[in-house]
Amino acid sequence: MHLHSITVADPPLRSSYGLHAPYALRTIIELKTDDGITGISETYGGDGPVAALEALRDRLTGMDPFRLAELYQQMNQPVSDGDRSQTYLLPGENPLDQNARTFAAIEIACLDIIGKAIGKPVCDIIGGRVRDLVPFSAYLFYKHAGGGGSGNDRREDEYGEVLDSPSAVREATQMIARYGFREIKLKGGVLPPDVEISTIRALHQEFGDAYPLRIDPNCAWSVETSVRVGRSLHQELSGGGYLEDPCPTLDGMAEVHRCLVAENNHTPLASNVAVTNFADVPRARSREAVQIVLCDPHYWGGMRQVQHLSHLCGVLGMGLSMHSNSHLGVSLMAMTHVAAACPNLTYACDTHYPWQTAADEVVAGGRIPIENGCVRIPDKPGLGVELDYDQLARGRERYSKLSYRKRDDEAEMRTHVDPNWKRILPRW
Ligand code: GKR
Ligand code: MG
């Protein structure tokens, strides 16, 4: 097992967590077999995820990459339905889901090995694809000027400052012109709710009903504000859109849903904050707090678990979408393969990929194309991508010079925007 800690330039994107730092942290995993096959995957970066993977080194050495269920069983003891829901941690940082994240990084690299060993794409060894083209959404962020990176290593700022509705429409127009997305997500919880309502209205006016809209303030609103926003945006969010994690806790979301339904507003609520594990699903469903679960192979325990989740959501009458965090092409391919093999994927997946640039891509051949809003399953075995070792070395070099080893959007916000800034939930 080779672990590569790298950094990826990241623009100053805003969310209710704070501000993105100039570099995001990622880990690239290589698993080498004794018959010369290398499987790869990409996961969260920094000291914590690397230490968790290192701790598995002895267990993995000599392991049969086909025997994944056994490893999963050893690493993931069944979790009881306690009060698991996280509303304050950065996504991907819930300690209760750490083993699921670590297992996922190994599982994906093993599936890449298996695909390469038998000459089949990963989506076709986990049950087979139901689509060749996987749709992604245009993931809009309010942002400060800057394209990410620092010093002489700054990236070009493609989108400029986006801190009001007209600039958000401009950002969407640019992103859609370049990638052809057909669904739009706005990361909210940054500007006062009335400004974010105006932004969604402006996007709806610009793109019309053909482009479903979703807004995700990451729990920045109270129940009352969430209901007010849901009411104000009834028309704009119905017709294929959703309201994502408007307020903290499953109880809060259940209350928002009840109030909206009482007004005959059936805008679905989605979550990647209150529901991050199978143990969260029963309460989310029985309380009618969440109608759409956002899966993510990186923290749901890998691709096979996401397929189980897709099936479970189908049985429970829930929708399924996909969450993302800042990532490169290896992650994008893992997300694409599993999405291709999930029949019950009811929305275009999220991806941060447009926010990263070719200068940071570690996939050989450069950036993975997104055309007409979709990523195509490559006609190649495994994940269908290989590593560019020069690029990987550049990523490692940047990592070695970086002063931080953990994402801290709150600290970044205090350094660059407001020295007194604190994450307050709910803020509005
Ligand atoms: O990149 O700032 C961000 C997002 O807020 C990300 O951390 C979230 O995980 O994409 C996310 C979401 O909540 O949907
Ligand atoms: Mg979200």
CSV table of C-alpha atoms and ligand atoms in Angstrom, one decimal:
chain,number,residue,atom,x,y,z
A,1,MET,CA,0.0,0.0,0.0
A,2,HIS,CA,1.3,3.4,-1.0
A,3,LEU,CA,-0.4,6.5,0.4
A,4,HIS,CA,0.2,9.8,-1.2
A,5,SER,CA,-0.8,13.0,0.7
A,6,ILE,CA,-1.4,15.8,-1.7
A,7,THR,CA,-2.9,19.2,-1.9
A,8,VAL,CA,-5.2,20.6,-4.6
A,9,ALA,CA,-5.7,24.3,-5.2
A,10,ASP,CA,-9.2,25.3,-4.1
A,11,PRO,CA,-10.9,28.7,-4.7
A,12,PRO,CA,-12.2,30.8,-1.7
A,13,LEU,CA,-15.7,29.2,-1.7
A,14,ARG,CA,-18.1,30.0,1.0
A,15,SER,CA,-20.6,27.9,3.0
A,16,SER,CA,-22.1,27.8,6.5
A,17,TYR,CA,-18.8,26.1,7.5
A,18,GLY,CA,-16.9,29.2,6.6
A,19,LEU,CA,-14.3,29.6,3.8
A,20,HIS,CA,-12.3,27.1,1.8
A,21,ALA,CA,-8.6,27.4,2.3
A,22,PRO,CA,-6.3,27.9,-0.8
A,23,TYR,CA,-5.6,24.2,-0.8
A,24,ALA,CA,-7.8,21.2,-0.1
A,25,LEU,CA,-6.2,18.0,1.2
A,26,ARG,CA,-6.6,14.6,-0.5
A,27,THR,CA,-5.0,11.2,-0.2
A,28,ILE,CA,-4.3,8.9,-3.2
A,29,ILE,CA,-4.1,5.2,-2.3
A,30,GLU,CA,-2.3,2.7,-4.4
A,31,LEU,CA,-2.7,-1.0,-3.6
A,32,LYS,CA,-0.2,-3.3,-5.4
A,33,THR,CA,-0.8,-7.0,-5.9
A,34,ASP,CA,1.8,-9.7,-6.1
A,35,ASP,CA,0.9,-10.3,-9.7
A,36,GLY,CA,1.7,-6.7,-10.7
A,37,ILE,CA,-1.7,-5.0,-10.7
A,38,THR,CA,-2.1,-1.6,-9.1
A,39,GLY,CA,-5.5,-0.5,-7.8
A,40,ILE,CA,-6.1,3.2,-7.0
A,41,SER,CA,-8.5,5.3,-5.0
A,42,GLU,CA,-8.8,8.8,-3.6
A,43,THR,CA,-10.1,9.9,-0.2
A,44,TYR,CA,-10.0,12.6,2.4
A,45,GLY,CA,-6.6,14.2,3.1
A,46,GLY,CA,-4.6,15.1,6.2
A,47,ASP,CA,-3.1,13.3,9.1
A,48,GLY,CA,-6.3,11.6,10.4
A,49,PRO,CA,-7.4,9.7,7.3
A,50,VAL,CA,-3.7,8.7,6.6
A,51,ALA,CA,-3.2,7.4,10.1
A,52,ALA,CA,-6.4,5.3,9.9
A,53,LEU,CA,-5.2,3.8,6.6
A,54,GLU,CA,-1.7,3.2,8.0
A,55,ALA,CA,-3.3,1.3,11.0
A,56,LEU,CA,-4.7,-1.2,8.4
A,57,ARG,CA,-1.4,-1.9,6.7
A,58,ASP,CA,-0.7,-5.2,8.3
A,59,ARG,CA,-4.3,-6.4,7.8
A,60,LEU,CA,-4.2,-5.5,4.1
A,61,THR,CA,-0.8,-7.0,3.4
A,62,GLY,CA,-1.5,-10.4,1.8
A,63,MET,CA,-5.2,-9.9,1.7
A,64,ASP,CA,-7.3,-11.2,-1.2
A,65,PRO,CA,-8.8,-8.1,-2.9
A,66,PHE,CA,-11.9,-10.2,-3.7
A,67,ARG,CA,-12.7,-10.8,0.0
A,68,LEU,CA,-14.1,-7.4,0.8
A,69,ALA,CA,-17.2,-8.4,2.8
A,70,GLU,CA,-15.0,-10.0,5.4
A,71,LEU,CA,-12.9,-6.8,5.8
A,72,TYR,CA,-16.1,-4.7,6.0
A,73,GLN,CA,-17.5,-7.0,8.7
A,74,GLN,CA,-14.4,-6.7,10.8
A,75,MET,CA,-14.3,-2.9,10.4
A,76,ASN,CA,-17.9,-2.0,10.7
A,77,GLN,CA,-19.7,-3.3,13.8
A,78,PRO,CA,-23.5,-2.7,13.4
A,79,VAL,CA,-24.4,0.8,14.8
A,80,SER,CA,-27.5,1.2,16.9
A,81,ASP,CA,-30.1,3.8,16.2
A,82,GLY,CA,-28.9,6.3,18.9
A,83,ASP,CA,-28.7,10.0,18.3
A,84,ARG,CA,-26.1,9.9,15.6
A,85,SER,CA,-27.1,12.9,13.5
A,86,GLN,CA,-24.3,15.3,13.0
A,87,THR,CA,-25.1,18.9,12.4
A,88,TYR,CA,-21.9,20.7,13.2
A,89,LEU,CA,-19.0,18.7,11.8
A,90,LEU,CA,-17.5,19.1,8.3
A,91,PRO,CA,-18.9,16.4,6.1
A,92,GLY,CA,-16.6,13.4,6.1
A,93,GLU,CA,-15.5,14.1,9.7
A,94,ASN,CA,-18.0,12.3,11.8
A,95,PRO,CA,-15.9,10.0,14.0
A,96,LEU,CA,-18.7,7.5,14.0
A,97,ASP,CA,-18.2,7.0,10.3
A,98,GLN,CA,-14.4,6.8,10.3
A,99,ASN,CA,-14.2,3.1,9.6
A,100,ALA,CA,-16.7,3.4,6.8
A,101,ARG,CA,-14.5,6.1,5.2
A,102,THR,CA,-11.3,4.0,5.7
A,103,PHE,CA,-13.0,0.9,4.3
A,104,ALA,CA,-14.3,2.8,1.3
A,105,ALA,CA,-10.8,3.9,0.3
A,106,ILE,CA,-9.6,0.3,0.4
A,107,GLU,CA,-12.7,-1.1,-1.3
A,108,ILE,CA,-12.5,1.2,-4.2
A,109,ALA,CA,-8.8,0.4,-4.9
A,110,CYS,CA,-9.7,-3.3,-4.6
A,111,LEU,CA,-12.5,-3.0,-7.1
A,112,ASP,CA,-10.1,-1.3,-9.4
A,113,ILE,CA,-7.7,-4.3,-9.0
A,114,ILE,CA,-10.5,-6.7,-9.7
A,115,GLY,CA,-11.7,-4.8,-12.7
A,116,LYS,CA,-8.1,-4.7,-14.1
A,117,ALA,CA,-7.6,-8.4,-13.3
A,118,ILE,CA,-10.7,-9.5,-15.3
A,119,GLY,CA,-10.7,-6.7,-17.9
A,120,LYS,CA,-14.0,-5.1,-17.0
A,121,PRO,CA,-15.0,-1.6,-15.9
A,122,VAL,CA,-15.8,-1.4,-12.1
A,123,CYS,CA,-19.5,-0.6,-12.7
A,124,ASP,CA,-19.8,-3.9,-14.5
A,125,ILE,CA,-18.3,-6.0,-11.8
A,126,ILE,CA,-20.6,-4.5,-9.1
A,127,GLY,CA,-23.7,-5.7,-10.8
A,128,GLY,CA,-23.5,-3.9,-14.1
A,129,ARG,CA,-24.3,-0.4,-15.3
A,130,VAL,CA,-27.8,0.9,-15.9
A,131,ARG,CA,-26.4,4.0,-17.7
A,132,ASP,CA,-23.3,4.8,-19.6
A,133,LEU,CA,-23.6,8.5,-19.0
A,134,VAL,CA,-23.8,9.7,-15.4
A,135,PRO,CA,-25.4,13.2,-14.9
A,136,PHE,CA,-23.9,15.8,-12.6
A,137,SER,CA,-25.3,19.1,-11.4
A,138,ALA,CA,-23.8,22.6,-11.7
A,139,TYR,CA,-22.6,23.2,-8.1
A,140,LEU,CA,-22.7,26.9,-7.6
A,141,PHE,CA,-20.9,28.6,-4.6
A,142,TYR,CA,-20.9,32.2,-3.4
A,143,LYS,CA,-17.2,33.0,-3.4
A,144,HIS,CA,-14.5,35.7,-3.0
A,145,ALA,CA,-12.3,36.6,-5.8
A,146,GLY,CA,-9.5,34.1,-6.5
A,147,GLY,CA,-9.0,30.8,-8.1
A,148,GLY,CA,-7.2,29.0,-5.3
A,149,GLY,CA,-3.5,28.3,-4.6
A,150,SER,CA,-1.2,30.8,-3.1
A,151,GLY,CA,2.0,32.8,-3.8
A,152,ASN,CA,3.4,31.9,-7.2
A,153,ASP,CA,1.2,28.9,-7.3
A,154,ARG,CA,-2.1,30.8,-7.7
A,155,ARG,CA,-4.7,29.5,-10.1
A,156,GLU,CA,-6.6,31.6,-12.6
A,157,ASP,CA,-9.9,32.9,-11.3
A,158,GLU,CA,-12.4,31.8,-13.8
A,159,TYR,CA,-15.5,33.0,-12.0
A,160,GLY,CA,-14.4,36.1,-10.1
A,161,GLU,CA,-16.2,37.3,-7.0
A,162,VAL,CA,-19.7,35.9,-6.6
A,163,LEU,CA,-21.5,37.5,-3.6
A,164,ASP,CA,-24.9,38.5,-5.0
A,165,SER,CA,-27.6,37.1,-7.3
A,166,PRO,CA,-26.5,38.6,-10.6
A,167,SER,CA,-23.0,37.2,-10.2
A,168,ALA,CA,-24.4,33.8,-9.2
A,169,VAL,CA,-26.4,33.8,-12.4
A,170,ARG,CA,-23.2,34.6,-14.3
A,171,GLU,CA,-21.3,31.8,-12.5
A,172,ALA,CA,-24.1,29.4,-13.5
A,173,THR,CA,-24.1,30.6,-17.1
A,174,GLN,CA,-20.3,30.1,-17.4
A,175,MET,CA,-20.4,26.7,-15.8
A,176,ILE,CA,-23.3,25.4,-17.9
A,177,ALA,CA,-21.8,26.8,-21.1
A,178,ARG,CA,-18.6,24.9,-20.3
A,179,TYR,CA,-19.9,21.6,-19.0
A,180,GLY,CA,-23.5,21.4,-20.2
A,181,PHE,CA,-25.0,20.6,-16.7
A,182,ARG,CA,-28.9,20.2,-16.7
A,183,GLU,CA,-29.5,20.6,-12.9
A,184,ILE,CA,-28.3,23.3,-10.6
A,185,LYS,CA,-27.3,23.3,-6.9
A,186,LEU,CA,-26.6,26.5,-5.0
A,187,LYS,CA,-24.6,26.2,-1.8
A,188,GLY,CA,-26.5,28.6,0.5
A,189,GLY,CA,-26.3,29.5,4.2
A,190,VAL,CA,-23.8,32.3,3.3
A,191,LEU,CA,-25.8,35.5,2.6
A,192,PRO,CA,-29.1,36.5,4.3
A,193,PRO,CA,-31.9,34.1,3.3
A,194,ASP,CA,-33.7,36.9,1.3
A,195,VAL,CA,-30.6,37.3,-0.9
A,196,GLU,CA,-30.4,33.5,-1.4
A,197,ILE,CA,-34.1,33.4,-2.2
A,198,SER,CA,-33.5,36.1,-4.9
A,199,THR,CA,-30.6,34.1,-6.3
A,200,ILE,CA,-32.8,31.0,-6.7
A,201,ARG,CA,-35.5,33.1,-8.3
A,202,ALA,CA,-33.0,34.8,-10.7
A,203,LEU,CA,-31.6,31.3,-11.6
A,204,HIS,CA,-35.1,30.1,-12.3
A,205,GLN,CA,-35.9,33.1,-14.4
A,206,GLU,CA,-32.7,32.7,-16.4
A,207,PHE,CA,-32.8,28.9,-17.0
A,208,GLY,CA,-36.5,28.0,-16.6
A,209,ASP,CA,-38.2,24.8,-15.6
A,210,ALA,CA,-35.9,22.7,-17.7
A,211,TYR,CA,-33.1,23.1,-15.0
A,212,PRO,CA,-34.2,21.7,-11.7
A,213,LEU,CA,-32.9,23.8,-8.7
A,214,ARG,CA,-31.7,22.8,-5.3
A,215,ILE,CA,-30.4,24.9,-2.4
A,216,ASP,CA,-28.2,23.7,0.5
A,217,PRO,CA,-27.5,26.0,3.4
A,218,ASN,CA,-25.9,23.3,5.5
A,219,CYS,CA,-28.3,23.8,8.5
A,220,ALA,CA,-27.8,27.6,8.7
A,221,TRP,CA,-31.6,28.3,9.0
A,222,SER,CA,-34.0,27.9,11.9
A,223,VAL,CA,-37.1,25.8,11.3
A,224,GLU,CA,-39.1,29.0,10.9
A,225,THR,CA,-36.7,30.4,8.3
A,226,SER,CA,-36.5,27.1,6.5
A,227,VAL,CA,-40.3,27.1,6.2
A,228,ARG,CA,-40.3,30.7,5.0
A,229,VAL,CA,-37.7,29.9,2.4
A,230,GLY,CA,-39.5,26.7,1.3
A,231,ARG,CA,-42.7,28.7,1.0
A,232,SER,CA,-41.1,31.5,-1.0
A,233,LEU,CA,-39.4,29.1,-3.3
A,234,HIS,CA,-42.2,26.6,-3.7
A,235,GLN,CA,-42.5,27.2,-7.4
A,236,GLU,CA,-38.8,27.3,-8.1
A,237,LEU,CA,-37.9,24.1,-6.1
A,238,SER,CA,-40.8,22.0,-7.2
A,239,GLY,CA,-40.4,20.2,-10.5
A,240,GLY,CA,-37.3,18.1,-9.8
A,241,GLY,CA,-35.5,20.3,-7.2
A,242,TYR,CA,-35.1,20.0,-3.5
A,243,LEU,CA,-34.3,21.8,-0.2
A,244,GLU,CA,-31.1,20.3,1.3
A,245,ASP,CA,-30.3,20.3,5.0
A,246,PRO,CA,-32.1,23.6,5.6
A,247,CYS,CA,-31.9,23.4,9.4
A,248,PRO,CA,-30.2,21.3,12.2
A,249,THR,CA,-31.4,17.9,13.3
A,250,LEU,CA,-33.8,15.3,12.0
A,251,ASP,CA,-36.5,16.7,14.3
A,252,GLY,CA,-36.0,20.2,12.8
A,253,MET,CA,-36.3,18.8,9.3
A,254,ALA,CA,-39.4,16.8,10.2
A,255,GLU,CA,-41.0,20.0,11.5
A,256,VAL,CA,-40.1,21.9,8.3
A,257,HIS,CA,-41.6,19.1,6.2
A,258,ARG,CA,-44.8,19.0,8.3
A,259,CYS,CA,-45.3,22.8,8.0
A,260,LEU,CA,-44.7,22.8,4.2
A,261,VAL,CA,-46.9,19.8,3.5
A,262,ALA,CA,-49.7,21.5,5.6
A,263,GLU,CA,-49.5,24.2,3.0
A,264,ASN,CA,-49.7,21.7,0.2
A,265,ASN,CA,-46.0,22.3,-0.5
A,266,HIS,CA,-44.4,18.9,-1.3
A,267,THR,CA,-40.8,20.2,-1.9
A,268,PRO,CA,-38.7,17.2,-0.8
A,269,LEU,CA,-36.0,17.6,1.8
A,270,ALA,CA,-32.6,16.1,1.2
A,271,SER,CA,-29.7,15.5,3.6
A,272,ASN,CA,-26.0,14.7,3.8
A,273,VAL,CA,-25.7,16.1,7.3
A,274,ALA,CA,-28.4,14.5,9.3
A,275,VAL,CA,-28.2,11.2,7.5
A,276,THR,CA,-24.7,9.9,6.9
A,277,ASN,CA,-25.0,6.2,7.8
A,278,PHE,CA,-27.6,3.4,7.5
A,279,ALA,CA,-28.3,3.8,11.2
A,280,ASP,CA,-29.7,7.2,10.4
A,281,VAL,CA,-32.2,6.1,7.8
A,282,PRO,CA,-35.0,4.5,9.9
A,283,ARG,CA,-35.5,7.7,11.9
A,284,ALA,CA,-35.2,9.9,8.9
A,285,ARG,CA,-37.9,7.9,7.2
A,286,SER,CA,-40.3,7.3,10.1
A,287,ARG,CA,-40.2,11.0,11.1
A,288,GLU,CA,-40.6,12.0,7.5
A,289,ALA,CA,-37.6,14.3,8.1
A,290,VAL,CA,-35.8,13.4,4.9
A,291,GLN,CA,-37.2,12.4,1.5
A,292,ILE,CA,-33.9,12.2,-0.4
A,293,VAL,CA,-30.6,10.8,0.9
A,294,LEU,CA,-27.3,12.0,-0.5
A,295,CYS,CA,-25.0,9.1,-0.8
A,296,ASP,CA,-21.2,9.4,-1.2
A,297,PRO,CA,-19.0,6.3,-1.7
A,298,HIS,CA,-16.3,8.1,0.3
A,299,TYR,CA,-18.1,8.0,3.6
A,300,TRP,CA,-21.0,5.6,3.1
A,301,GLY,CA,-18.5,2.7,3.1
A,302,GLY,CA,-17.7,2.4,-0.5
A,303,MET,CA,-19.5,1.5,-3.7
A,304,ARG,CA,-21.3,-1.7,-2.7
A,305,GLN,CA,-22.8,0.1,0.4
A,306,VAL,CA,-24.0,2.9,-1.9
A,307,GLN,CA,-25.7,0.3,-4.0
A,308,HIS,CA,-27.4,-1.1,-0.9
A,309,LEU,CA,-28.4,2.4,0.0
A,310,SER,CA,-29.9,3.0,-3.4
A,311,HIS,CA,-31.9,-0.2,-3.1
A,312,LEU,CA,-33.0,0.7,0.5
A,313,CYS,CA,-34.1,4.2,-0.6
A,314,GLY,CA,-36.1,2.6,-3.5
A,315,VAL,CA,-37.9,0.2,-1.1
A,316,LEU,CA,-38.6,3.0,1.4
A,317,GLY,CA,-39.9,5.4,-1.4
A,318,MET,CA,-37.0,7.8,-0.8
A,319,GLY,CA,-35.0,9.5,-3.5
A,320,LEU,CA,-31.2,9.2,-3.9
A,321,SER,CA,-28.7,11.9,-4.9
A,322,MET,CA,-25.0,12.1,-4.4
A,323,HIS,CA,-22.9,14.4,-2.2
A,324,SER,CA,-19.4,15.7,-3.0
A,325,ASN,CA,-16.4,17.5,-1.4
A,326,SER,CA,-13.4,19.0,-3.2
A,327,HIS,CA,-11.9,16.2,-5.2
A,328,LEU,CA,-9.9,15.1,-8.2
A,329,GLY,CA,-10.4,12.7,-11.1
A,330,VAL,CA,-9.9,9.4,-9.3
A,331,SER,CA,-12.8,10.3,-6.9
A,332,LEU,CA,-14.9,11.5,-9.9
A,333,MET,CA,-14.5,8.1,-11.6
A,334,ALA,CA,-15.4,6.2,-8.4
A,335,MET,CA,-18.5,8.4,-8.1
A,336,THR,CA,-19.3,7.9,-11.7
A,337,HIS,CA,-18.9,4.1,-11.7
A,338,VAL,CA,-21.1,3.6,-8.6
A,339,ALA,CA,-23.8,6.1,-9.9
A,340,ALA,CA,-23.8,4.1,-13.2
A,341,ALA,CA,-24.6,0.9,-11.2
A,342,CYS,CA,-27.4,2.4,-9.0
A,343,PRO,CA,-30.8,1.9,-10.6
A,344,ASN,CA,-32.5,4.2,-8.1
A,345,LEU,CA,-30.5,7.3,-8.6
A,346,THR,CA,-33.2,9.9,-8.9
A,347,TYR,CA,-31.1,13.2,-9.3
A,348,ALA,CA,-28.0,14.4,-11.0
A,349,CYS,CA,-25.0,13.9,-8.7
A,350,ASP,CA,-23.1,16.8,-7.0
A,351,THR,CA,-19.5,17.3,-7.9
A,352,HIS,CA,-16.9,20.0,-6.9
A,353,TYR,CA,-14.8,19.0,-10.0
A,354,PRO,CA,-15.3,22.3,-11.9
A,355,TRP,CA,-13.7,24.1,-9.0
A,356,GLN,CA,-10.4,22.2,-9.5
A,357,THR,CA,-8.0,22.8,-12.4
A,358,ALA,CA,-5.7,20.8,-14.7
A,359,ALA,CA,-2.7,22.0,-12.8
A,360,ASP,CA,-3.7,19.7,-9.9
A,361,GLU,CA,-5.1,16.7,-11.7
A,362,VAL,CA,-3.3,13.5,-10.9
A,363,VAL,CA,-5.0,11.4,-13.5
A,364,ALA,CA,-2.9,10.5,-16.5
A,365,GLY,CA,-4.1,12.4,-19.6
A,366,GLY,CA,-5.4,15.3,-17.5
A,367,ARG,CA,-9.0,16.4,-16.6
A,368,ILE,CA,-11.9,14.0,-17.1
A,369,PRO,CA,-14.3,15.5,-19.6
A,370,ILE,CA,-17.8,16.5,-18.4
A,371,GLU,CA,-20.0,16.9,-21.5
A,372,ASN,CA,-23.7,17.7,-21.7
A,373,GLY,CA,-23.5,17.6,-17.9
A,374,CYS,CA,-22.4,13.9,-17.9
A,375,VAL,CA,-19.3,11.8,-17.3
A,376,ARG,CA,-19.1,8.8,-19.6
A,377,ILE,CA,-18.0,5.3,-18.3
A,378,PRO,CA,-14.7,4.7,-20.1
A,379,ASP,CA,-14.3,1.6,-22.2
A,380,LYS,CA,-11.4,0.5,-20.0
A,381,PRO,CA,-10.9,-2.0,-17.1
A,382,GLY,CA,-11.2,-0.9,-13.4
A,383,LEU,CA,-12.0,2.7,-12.8
A,384,GLY,CA,-10.6,3.5,-16.2
A,385,VAL,CA,-7.9,5.9,-15.1
A,386,GLU,CA,-4.3,5.7,-14.2
A,387,LEU,CA,-2.0,8.0,-12.2
A,388,ASP,CA,0.3,10.6,-13.6
A,389,TYR,CA,3.3,10.2,-11.3
A,390,ASP,CA,4.8,13.6,-12.0
A,391,GLN,CA,1.6,15.3,-11.1
A,392,LEU,CA,1.3,13.2,-8.0
A,393,ALA,CA,4.8,14.2,-7.0
A,394,ARG,CA,3.8,17.9,-7.5
A,395,GLY,CA,0.8,17.4,-5.2
A,396,ARG,CA,3.0,15.7,-2.6
A,397,GLU,CA,5.5,18.6,-2.8
A,398,ARG,CA,2.8,21.2,-2.2
A,399,TYR,CA,1.5,19.1,0.7
A,400,SER,CA,5.0,19.0,2.3
A,401,LYS,CA,5.1,22.8,2.3
A,402,LEU,CA,1.6,23.4,3.6
A,403,SER,CA,1.2,24.6,7.2
A,404,TYR,CA,-2.1,22.8,7.9
A,405,ARG,CA,-3.1,19.1,8.0
A,406,LYS,CA,-6.9,19.4,8.5
A,407,ARG,CA,-9.6,21.4,6.8
A,408,ASP,CA,-10.7,24.3,9.0
A,409,ASP,CA,-13.1,26.6,7.1
A,410,GLU,CA,-13.9,28.5,10.3
A,411,ALA,CA,-10.3,29.5,10.9
A,412,GLU,CA,-9.9,30.5,7.3
A,413,MET,CA,-13.0,32.7,7.6
A,414,ARG,CA,-11.5,34.5,10.6
A,415,THR,CA,-8.2,35.0,8.9
A,416,HIS,CA,-9.5,36.4,5.6
A,417,VAL,CA,-13.1,37.7,6.1
A,418,ASP,CA,-14.0,38.5,9.7
A,419,PRO,CA,-11.7,38.0,12.8
A,420,ASN,CA,-14.8,37.4,15.0
A,421,TRP,CA,-16.5,34.9,12.7
A,422,LYS,CA,-18.0,31.8,14.3
A,423,ARG,CA,-20.2,29.0,12.9
A,424,ILE,CA,-23.6,29.6,14.4
A,425,LEU,CA,-26.4,27.1,13.8
A,426,PRO,CA,-28.9,28.2,13.0
A,427,ARG,CA,-27.6,31.6,12.0
A,428,TRP,CA,-30.8,32.9,10.5
B,1,GKR,O1,-17.4,22.3,-0.1
B,1,GKR,O2,-18.0,23.8,1.3
B,1,GKR,C1,-18.2,22.8,0.7
B,1,GKR,C2,-19.4,22.1,1.0
B,1,GKR,O3,-20.2,22.7,1.9
B,1,GKR,C3,-19.2,20.6,1.3
B,1,GKR,O4,-18.2,20.6,2.4
B,1,GKR,C4,-20.4,19.9,1.7
B,1,GKR,O5,-19.9,18.6,2.1
B,1,GKR,O6,-21.0,19.7,-0.6
B,1,GKR,C5,-21.3,19.6,0.7
B,1,GKR,C6,-22.8,19.5,1.0
B,1,GKR,O7,-23.1,19.6,2.2
B,1,GKR,O8,-23.5,19.2,0.1
B,2,MG,MG,-25.3,19.1,1.4
